[in-house]
Short mmCIF file of C-alpha atoms and ligand atoms in Angstrom, two decimals:
data_model
loop_
_atom_site.label_atom_id
_atom_site.label_comp_id
_atom_site.label_asym_id
_atom_site.label_seq_id
_atom_site.Cartn_x
_atom_site.Cartn_y
_atom_site.Cartn_z
CA MET A 1 -18.86 -3.15 5.95
CA THR A 2 -19.19 -6.85 5.13
CA ASP A 3 -21.94 -8.98 6.66
CA LYS A 4 -19.21 -11.02 8.40
CA ILE A 5 -17.74 -7.91 10.10
CA GLU A 6 -21.21 -6.65 11.06
CA GLN A 7 -21.98 -9.99 12.75
CA PHE A 8 -18.59 -10.03 14.49
CA LEU A 9 -19.17 -6.52 15.90
CA THR A 10 -22.71 -7.38 17.05
CA TYR A 11 -21.72 -10.59 18.82
CA SER A 12 -18.21 -9.85 20.05
CA GLN A 13 -18.58 -6.16 20.86
CA PRO A 14 -14.74 -5.66 20.90
CA SER A 15 -13.33 -2.73 22.85
CA THR A 16 -12.11 0.24 20.84
CA PRO A 17 -10.02 1.19 19.02
CA CYS A 18 -9.66 -1.90 16.87
CA LEU A 19 -9.18 -3.06 13.30
CA VAL A 20 -11.38 -5.85 11.98
CA VAL A 21 -10.44 -7.52 8.72
CA ASP A 22 -12.62 -9.94 6.73
CA LEU A 23 -10.26 -12.48 5.22
CA ASP A 24 -12.91 -13.65 2.74
CA ARG A 25 -12.86 -10.15 1.22
CA VAL A 26 -9.02 -10.25 1.10
CA SER A 27 -9.13 -13.43 -0.98
CA GLU A 28 -11.97 -12.11 -3.19
CA ASN A 29 -9.93 -8.94 -3.88
CA TYR A 30 -6.90 -11.05 -4.74
CA GLN A 31 -8.83 -13.40 -6.95
CA SER A 32 -10.48 -10.66 -8.88
CA MET A 33 -7.09 -9.00 -9.61
CA ALA A 34 -5.55 -12.39 -10.42
CA ALA A 35 -8.30 -13.03 -13.03
CA MET A 36 -7.35 -9.90 -14.96
CA THR A 37 -5.31 -10.87 -18.03
CA ALA A 38 -3.18 -7.70 -18.24
CA TRP A 39 -0.62 -9.25 -15.88
CA ASP A 40 0.86 -12.72 -15.28
CA GLU A 41 1.66 -12.74 -11.61
CA ILE A 42 0.80 -10.82 -8.41
CA PHE A 43 3.34 -10.06 -5.68
CA TYR A 44 1.35 -8.77 -2.72
CA ALA A 45 3.12 -5.76 -1.18
CA VAL A 46 3.46 -7.04 2.36
CA LYS A 47 3.73 -3.61 4.02
CA ALA A 48 0.06 -2.82 3.26
CA ASN A 49 -0.94 -5.29 5.96
CA PRO A 50 1.74 -7.74 7.10
CA ALA A 51 -0.45 -9.81 9.39
CA SER A 52 0.26 -13.57 9.14
CA ALA A 53 -3.50 -14.18 8.71
CA VAL A 54 -3.45 -12.01 5.54
CA ILE A 55 -0.28 -13.61 4.20
CA GLU A 56 -1.53 -17.13 4.77
CA THR A 57 -4.88 -16.35 3.15
CA LEU A 58 -3.19 -15.02 0.03
CA ALA A 59 -0.62 -17.83 -0.04
CA ALA A 60 -3.44 -20.36 -0.21
CA PHE A 61 -4.61 -18.67 -3.44
CA GLY A 62 -1.14 -18.87 -5.05
CA ALA A 63 0.00 -15.26 -4.46
CA SER A 64 3.60 -14.23 -4.51
CA PHE A 65 4.94 -11.63 -2.11
CA ASP A 66 7.09 -8.49 -2.27
CA ALA A 67 8.94 -7.99 1.03
CA ALA A 68 11.02 -5.05 2.12
CA SER A 69 12.83 -6.20 5.23
CA PRO A 70 14.02 -9.34 7.06
CA ALA A 71 10.93 -9.29 9.25
CA GLU A 72 8.59 -9.24 6.28
CA ILE A 73 10.64 -12.06 4.70
CA ALA A 74 10.46 -14.02 7.93
CA THR A 75 6.62 -13.65 8.04
CA CYS A 76 6.39 -15.04 4.52
CA VAL A 77 8.79 -17.90 5.29
CA ALA A 78 6.87 -18.74 8.48
CA ALA A 79 3.70 -18.95 6.39
CA GLY A 80 5.40 -21.66 4.30
CA ILE A 81 5.90 -19.55 1.15
CA ALA A 82 8.62 -20.81 -1.15
CA PRO A 83 11.54 -18.37 -1.67
CA THR A 84 10.83 -18.43 -5.44
CA ARG A 85 7.58 -16.62 -4.63
CA ILE A 86 9.24 -13.87 -2.56
CA SER A 87 10.91 -10.77 -3.98
CA TYR A 88 13.03 -8.28 -2.05
CA GLY A 89 11.71 -5.11 -3.65
CA ASN A 90 13.14 -2.47 -1.40
CA THR A 91 15.95 -0.63 -3.32
CA ILE A 92 17.58 0.37 0.02
CA LYS A 93 18.86 -2.65 1.85
CA LYS A 94 21.59 -3.27 4.38
CA SER A 95 24.21 -5.89 3.44
CA VAL A 96 23.27 -8.07 6.41
CA ASP A 97 19.65 -7.97 5.26
CA ILE A 98 20.54 -9.02 1.73
CA ALA A 99 22.56 -11.84 3.26
CA PHE A 100 19.55 -12.83 5.36
CA ALA A 101 17.35 -13.04 2.23
CA VAL A 102 19.93 -15.08 0.34
CA GLY A 103 20.14 -17.41 3.35
CA HIS A 104 16.41 -17.97 2.89
CA GLY A 105 16.83 -18.78 -0.80
CA ILE A 106 15.46 -15.46 -2.17
CA ASP A 107 16.78 -14.73 -5.65
CA LEU A 108 14.99 -11.62 -6.88
CA PHE A 109 16.15 -8.16 -5.78
CA ALA A 110 15.30 -4.61 -6.81
CA PHE A 111 17.96 -1.87 -7.15
CA ASP A 112 18.10 1.68 -8.42
CA SER A 113 21.73 2.72 -7.83
CA SER A 114 25.28 1.38 -8.29
CA GLY A 115 25.84 1.54 -4.51
CA GLU A 116 23.11 -1.10 -4.11
CA LEU A 117 24.68 -3.19 -6.88
CA ASP A 118 27.95 -3.23 -4.94
CA LYS A 119 26.15 -4.76 -1.94
CA LEU A 120 24.27 -7.23 -4.09
CA GLU A 121 27.51 -8.27 -5.83
CA ALA A 122 29.12 -9.06 -2.48
CA GLN A 123 26.08 -10.72 -0.76
CA ALA A 124 23.97 -12.20 -3.52
CA PRO A 125 26.29 -13.43 -6.28
CA GLY A 126 24.48 -14.44 -9.48
CA ALA A 127 21.09 -13.18 -8.22
CA ARG A 128 18.34 -11.89 -10.51
CA VAL A 129 17.97 -8.17 -10.23
CA ILE A 130 15.37 -5.70 -11.43
CA CYS A 131 16.16 -1.99 -12.03
CA ARG A 132 13.60 0.45 -10.69
CA ILE A 133 13.15 3.64 -12.69
CA ALA A 134 11.66 6.91 -11.47
CA VAL A 135 8.39 7.77 -13.19
CA SER A 136 5.79 10.45 -12.78
CA ASN A 137 3.70 10.07 -9.59
CA GLU A 138 1.35 12.94 -10.50
CA GLY A 139 -2.21 12.02 -9.69
CA ALA A 140 -1.16 9.87 -6.68
CA ARG A 141 -2.61 10.62 -3.27
CA TRP A 142 0.40 9.10 -1.58
CA PRO A 143 3.36 9.73 -3.97
CA LEU A 144 6.61 7.77 -3.77
CA THR A 145 8.61 10.11 -5.94
CA ARG A 146 12.15 11.35 -5.45
CA LYS A 147 13.05 8.74 -2.84
CA PHE A 148 13.15 5.85 -5.34
CA GLY A 149 14.07 5.02 -8.89
CA CYS A 150 16.98 5.84 -11.17
CA ASP A 151 16.91 8.26 -14.05
CA PRO A 152 15.81 6.30 -17.14
CA ALA A 153 18.93 7.70 -18.85
CA GLU A 154 21.09 5.71 -16.39
CA VAL A 155 19.41 2.33 -16.92
CA VAL A 156 21.61 0.82 -19.61
CA ALA A 157 24.80 1.80 -17.69
CA LEU A 158 23.43 0.32 -14.46
CA LEU A 159 22.45 -2.93 -16.28
CA ARG A 160 25.96 -3.16 -17.69
CA ARG A 161 27.36 -2.64 -14.19
CA ALA A 162 25.06 -5.44 -12.89
CA VAL A 163 26.33 -7.83 -15.57
CA ALA A 164 29.92 -6.89 -14.76
CA ALA A 165 29.14 -7.62 -11.09
CA GLY A 166 28.09 -11.14 -11.98
CA LEU A 167 24.38 -10.43 -11.34
CA ARG A 168 21.56 -11.34 -13.75
CA PRO A 169 19.52 -8.24 -14.74
CA VAL A 170 16.08 -9.62 -15.71
CA GLY A 171 13.84 -6.61 -15.91
CA LEU A 172 12.62 -3.14 -14.97
CA SER A 173 10.15 -1.87 -12.40
CA PHE A 174 8.47 1.38 -11.45
CA HIS A 175 5.79 2.60 -9.03
CA THR A 176 3.39 5.34 -10.07
CA GLY A 177 2.66 6.30 -6.46
CA SER A 178 0.15 4.86 -4.04
CA GLN A 179 -3.63 5.56 -4.52
CA GLN A 180 -2.88 6.55 -8.13
CA THR A 181 -6.08 7.89 -9.62
CA GLU A 182 -4.95 8.29 -13.22
CA SER A 183 -4.44 5.12 -15.25
CA SER A 184 -2.48 7.12 -17.87
CA ARG A 185 0.47 7.16 -15.44
CA TRP A 186 1.01 3.41 -15.84
CA CYS A 187 0.59 3.80 -19.61
CA GLN A 188 3.29 6.47 -19.85
CA ALA A 189 5.70 4.45 -17.67
CA ILE A 190 5.06 1.37 -19.81
CA ALA A 191 5.81 3.26 -22.96
CA GLN A 192 9.10 4.43 -21.38
CA CYS A 193 9.95 0.89 -20.39
CA GLY A 194 9.26 -0.27 -23.96
CA GLN A 195 12.04 2.06 -25.17
CA LEU A 196 14.37 1.01 -22.34
CA PHE A 197 13.85 -2.67 -23.17
CA ALA A 198 14.83 -1.94 -26.77
CA GLN A 199 17.94 -0.04 -25.63
CA SER A 200 18.91 -2.78 -23.35
CA ASP A 201 18.40 -5.40 -26.06
CA ALA A 202 20.70 -3.36 -28.35
CA ALA A 203 23.27 -3.33 -25.52
CA GLY A 204 23.18 -7.10 -25.48
CA ILE A 205 21.24 -7.36 -22.20
CA PRO A 206 17.79 -8.72 -23.13
CA LEU A 207 15.17 -8.28 -20.39
CA GLU A 208 12.15 -10.49 -19.75
CA LEU A 209 10.30 -9.04 -16.77
CA LEU A 210 8.33 -5.79 -16.31
CA ASN A 211 7.10 -4.94 -12.82
CA LEU A 212 4.31 -2.33 -12.89
CA GLY A 213 4.37 -1.88 -9.10
CA GLY A 214 1.32 -1.16 -7.04
CA GLY A 215 -0.66 2.05 -6.66
CA PHE A 216 -4.01 0.75 -7.85
CA PRO A 217 -6.71 3.01 -6.33
CA VAL A 218 -9.34 2.15 -3.78
CA ALA A 219 -12.75 3.93 -3.83
CA TYR A 220 -12.60 5.67 -0.46
CA GLY A 221 -15.66 7.64 -1.41
CA ASP A 222 -14.08 11.14 -1.63
CA GLY A 223 -13.89 11.48 -5.35
CA TYR A 224 -13.63 9.60 -8.63
CA VAL A 225 -11.29 6.67 -8.96
CA PRO A 226 -11.21 4.49 -12.08
CA ALA A 227 -12.48 0.93 -11.77
CA LEU A 228 -9.72 -1.67 -11.61
CA ASP A 229 -11.07 -3.45 -14.74
CA ASP A 230 -10.66 -0.20 -16.69
CA VAL A 231 -7.15 0.41 -15.36
CA ALA A 232 -6.19 -3.13 -16.35
CA ALA A 233 -7.68 -2.76 -19.82
CA GLU A 234 -5.72 0.45 -20.42
CA ILE A 235 -2.50 -1.11 -19.09
CA ASP A 236 -3.06 -4.12 -21.39
CA ARG A 237 -3.36 -1.82 -24.40
CA ALA A 238 -0.28 0.16 -23.36
CA ILE A 239 1.74 -3.05 -23.10
CA GLY A 240 0.59 -4.06 -26.58
CA ASP A 241 1.57 -0.63 -27.97
CA ALA A 242 5.00 -0.62 -26.25
CA PHE A 243 6.03 -4.26 -26.84
CA GLY A 244 3.93 -5.60 -29.68
CA GLY A 245 4.36 -9.37 -29.99
CA ARG A 246 7.40 -9.38 -27.65
CA ARG A 247 5.48 -9.06 -24.44
CA PRO A 248 7.60 -9.41 -21.35
CA ARG A 249 6.32 -11.30 -18.29
CA ILE A 250 4.25 -8.69 -16.42
CA ILE A 251 4.04 -8.63 -12.65
CA ILE A 252 2.25 -6.25 -10.33
CA GLU A 253 2.65 -5.51 -6.61
CA PRO A 254 -0.69 -4.31 -5.26
CA GLY A 255 -1.01 -3.70 -1.54
CA ARG A 256 -3.85 -1.24 -0.95
CA THR A 257 -6.44 -2.84 -3.28
CA ILE A 258 -5.97 -6.24 -1.73
CA VAL A 259 -6.70 -5.28 1.89
CA ALA A 260 -8.19 -1.77 2.24
CA ASP A 261 -11.85 -2.45 1.80
CA ALA A 262 -11.60 -5.73 3.72
CA GLY A 263 -11.10 -3.84 6.97
CA LEU A 264 -12.57 -1.19 9.19
CA ILE A 265 -11.55 0.57 12.39
CA LEU A 266 -14.03 0.92 15.19
CA SER A 267 -13.37 3.85 17.49
CA GLU A 268 -15.08 5.67 20.28
CA VAL A 269 -15.72 9.41 20.72
CA VAL A 270 -13.64 10.70 23.66
CA LEU A 271 -14.73 14.34 23.47
CA VAL A 272 -16.83 16.71 21.42
CA THR A 273 -16.05 20.42 21.99
CA GLN A 274 -15.32 23.85 20.54
CA ARG A 275 -11.82 25.39 20.70
CA ALA A 276 -11.06 28.88 21.88
CA TYR A 277 -9.68 30.20 18.65
CA ASN A 278 -12.91 29.48 16.76
CA ARG A 279 -16.09 28.90 18.65
CA MET A 280 -17.88 27.81 15.49
CA GLU A 281 -15.94 24.60 14.80
CA ARG A 282 -16.87 21.37 16.42
CA TRP A 283 -13.85 19.18 17.31
CA VAL A 284 -14.43 15.44 17.60
CA TYR A 285 -11.67 13.55 19.41
CA LEU A 286 -11.54 9.81 18.70
CA ASP A 287 -9.68 7.11 20.60
CA VAL A 288 -7.66 6.37 17.43
CA GLY A 289 -5.43 8.89 15.68
CA ARG A 290 -2.39 9.39 13.52
CA TYR A 291 -0.13 7.52 15.99
CA GLY A 292 -2.66 4.74 16.43
CA GLY A 293 -2.72 3.63 12.76
CA LEU A 294 -4.10 6.62 10.81
CA ALA A 295 -0.72 7.71 9.52
CA GLU A 296 -2.03 8.22 6.00
CA CYS A 297 -4.08 11.12 7.24
CA GLU A 298 -0.80 13.11 7.06
CA GLY A 299 -1.54 16.10 4.87
CA GLU A 300 -5.12 14.78 4.76
CA ALA A 301 -3.87 12.55 1.94
CA ILE A 302 -6.19 9.62 2.42
CA ARG A 303 -9.73 10.53 3.44
CA TYR A 304 -11.52 7.68 5.13
CA ARG A 305 -15.25 7.49 5.11
CA MET A 306 -16.60 7.81 8.66
CA THR A 307 -19.98 6.88 10.01
CA ALA A 308 -21.49 7.06 13.52
CA SER A 309 -23.96 4.46 14.60
CA GLY A 310 -27.24 5.14 16.31
CA HIS A 311 -27.90 8.72 15.10
CA VAL A 312 -30.68 9.56 12.67
CA GLY A 313 -30.41 13.40 12.88
CA PRO A 314 -28.57 15.61 10.40
CA ASP A 315 -24.80 15.80 9.97
CA GLY A 316 -22.65 18.90 10.54
CA PRO A 317 -19.03 19.71 9.79
CA VAL A 318 -16.36 18.58 12.26
CA VAL A 319 -12.62 18.62 12.74
CA VAL A 320 -11.47 15.09 13.63
CA ALA A 321 -8.51 14.48 15.95
CA GLY A 322 -6.77 11.70 17.78
CA PRO A 323 -6.39 11.16 21.53
CA THR A 324 -2.66 11.90 22.11
CA CYS A 325 -1.07 15.11 23.54
CA ASP A 326 0.47 15.98 20.21
CA SER A 327 -0.93 18.76 18.06
CA HIS A 328 -0.05 16.90 14.88
CA ASP A 329 -2.48 14.20 15.97
CA VAL A 330 -5.27 15.76 13.91
CA MET A 331 -6.71 13.76 11.02
CA TYR A 332 -8.95 16.23 9.18
CA GLU A 333 -9.01 19.96 9.72
CA LYS A 334 -8.29 21.81 6.46
CA SER A 335 -11.08 19.93 4.86
CA MET A 336 -13.64 19.04 7.52
CA CYS A 337 -15.72 15.90 7.75
CA ALA A 338 -19.42 15.41 8.31
CA LEU A 339 -20.65 13.59 11.44
CA PRO A 340 -24.03 13.80 13.22
CA ILE A 341 -24.77 17.08 15.08
CA ALA A 342 -25.96 14.96 18.01
CA LEU A 343 -22.70 13.02 18.29
CA SER A 344 -21.53 12.74 21.83
CA VAL A 345 -18.95 11.14 24.18
CA GLY A 346 -19.01 7.31 24.06
CA ASP A 347 -20.58 7.04 20.61
CA LEU A 348 -18.93 4.65 18.17
CA VAL A 349 -17.45 6.00 14.97
CA THR A 350 -16.48 3.58 12.14
CA LEU A 351 -13.64 4.40 9.78
CA HIS A 352 -14.31 2.40 6.61
CA ASP A 353 -11.89 0.80 4.16
CA THR A 354 -9.03 0.95 6.66
CA GLY A 355 -7.51 -2.54 6.11
CA ALA A 356 -4.40 -1.13 4.39
CA TYR A 357 -1.59 0.94 5.91
CA THR A 358 -3.09 1.25 9.37
CA SER A 359 -2.19 -1.40 11.97
CA SER A 360 1.45 -1.64 10.90
CA TYR A 361 1.83 2.16 11.03
CA ALA A 362 0.57 2.33 14.65
CA SER A 363 3.25 3.44 17.14
CA VAL A 364 4.37 0.96 19.78
CA GLY A 365 2.87 3.05 22.52
CA PHE A 366 3.24 6.77 22.06
CA ASN A 367 1.73 8.59 25.10
CA GLY A 368 0.91 5.17 26.49
CA PHE A 369 -1.73 4.36 23.85
CA ALA A 370 -1.39 0.72 22.87
CA PRO A 371 -0.96 -0.31 19.24
CA LEU A 372 -4.16 -1.00 17.36
CA GLU A 373 -5.89 -4.23 18.36
CA GLU A 374 -6.57 -6.43 15.32
CA TYR A 375 -9.11 -9.13 14.57
CA PHE A 376 -8.91 -11.27 11.45
CA ILE A 377 -12.11 -13.09 10.84
C1 PLP B 401 4.27 0.15 -1.22
C2 PLP B 401 4.71 -0.57 -2.44
C3 PLP B 401 3.76 -1.27 -3.23
C4 PLP B 401 2.27 -1.26 -2.93
O1 PLP B 401 1.69 -0.14 -3.32
P1 PLP B 401 0.05 0.02 -3.18
O2 PLP B 401 -0.19 1.45 -3.50
O3 PLP B 401 -0.33 -0.32 -1.85
O4 PLP B 401 -0.53 -0.90 -4.17
C5 PLP B 401 4.24 -1.99 -4.33
N1 PLP B 401 5.57 -1.98 -4.65
C6 PLP B 401 6.44 -1.29 -3.94
C7 PLP B 401 7.87 -1.36 -4.33
C8 PLP B 401 6.07 -0.59 -2.80
O5 PLP B 401 6.99 0.11 -2.14
#
């Protein structure tokens, strides 16, 4: 928790559940990644936290933005961001949405299939396009495999098809999966791209841009993650090995590492009880759950650190669940959490490092529970 958030909670005492984001930390996170020399430009992945306050903060520091839908594009445009600093990185777009982007002057699109090239040919003539390849997502807590990326063996044929369609293929992209804990995954993908750049060169389609995606890990506190400096250093070496002196322009699209540790969710305990099937386990029900923003608890993939204020006694194991009448609204059960034995109804529980992939995942009102209240300070 940052000092600024602590002061805000003390003086404002917001009602729960709520997300509080420290915008100074957002800009610090951006600046420290921007200072790393392994890459040339950062496109913030808007979906991680699409709030205007976040977008405007990053824009002031010169960030670019990767958007995935007309609404995300509109948020960026409303923040005064030039279209040259916005990419449309979703490889699955409706024709009308491509037209919307073109109408706003956007000229950089991702694709991973010939069906998408057909739409780009019709709606975005002459646009710059980046081909996304499928790479290993092993080691990622929140994998993005299967759904995205073409087979690397198809790349040259797709680039030729793009040229024939009057588009301008400028580079390749990949995503190693979100919360990727193994830096070797970027290095392997970069080596693959080195070969594909050479093949594409030989086919008369020289490429100039390599997009390493996002996936950089946040230290949630539930196991080892490499430091960002070390990941960047390994990536830098891998780029040197793969491209030698002919280094392409390198861009990254971090989301999680820019906003996660800038935010926390404050929640209240609604009930502490045992359940009939097992009298030993303590169940703690919070006023926030998987439909209120904690979607990444699916499969217990992301394990947020939790603390309860005001208790000095020992911790004991608990199952943690949300407030709705849905049995999937359980955050942690297979692997239990530790919260104070003395925890009781009305106590406040803080979920740390929850600035990414929370508020925008909250349902519009499942079971009548309102979307997560947000404060940007
Ligand atoms: C979600 C996404 C990102 C951001 O990933 P993080 O793991 O949050 O860094 C970047 N690029 C694309 C294409 C994405 O879909």
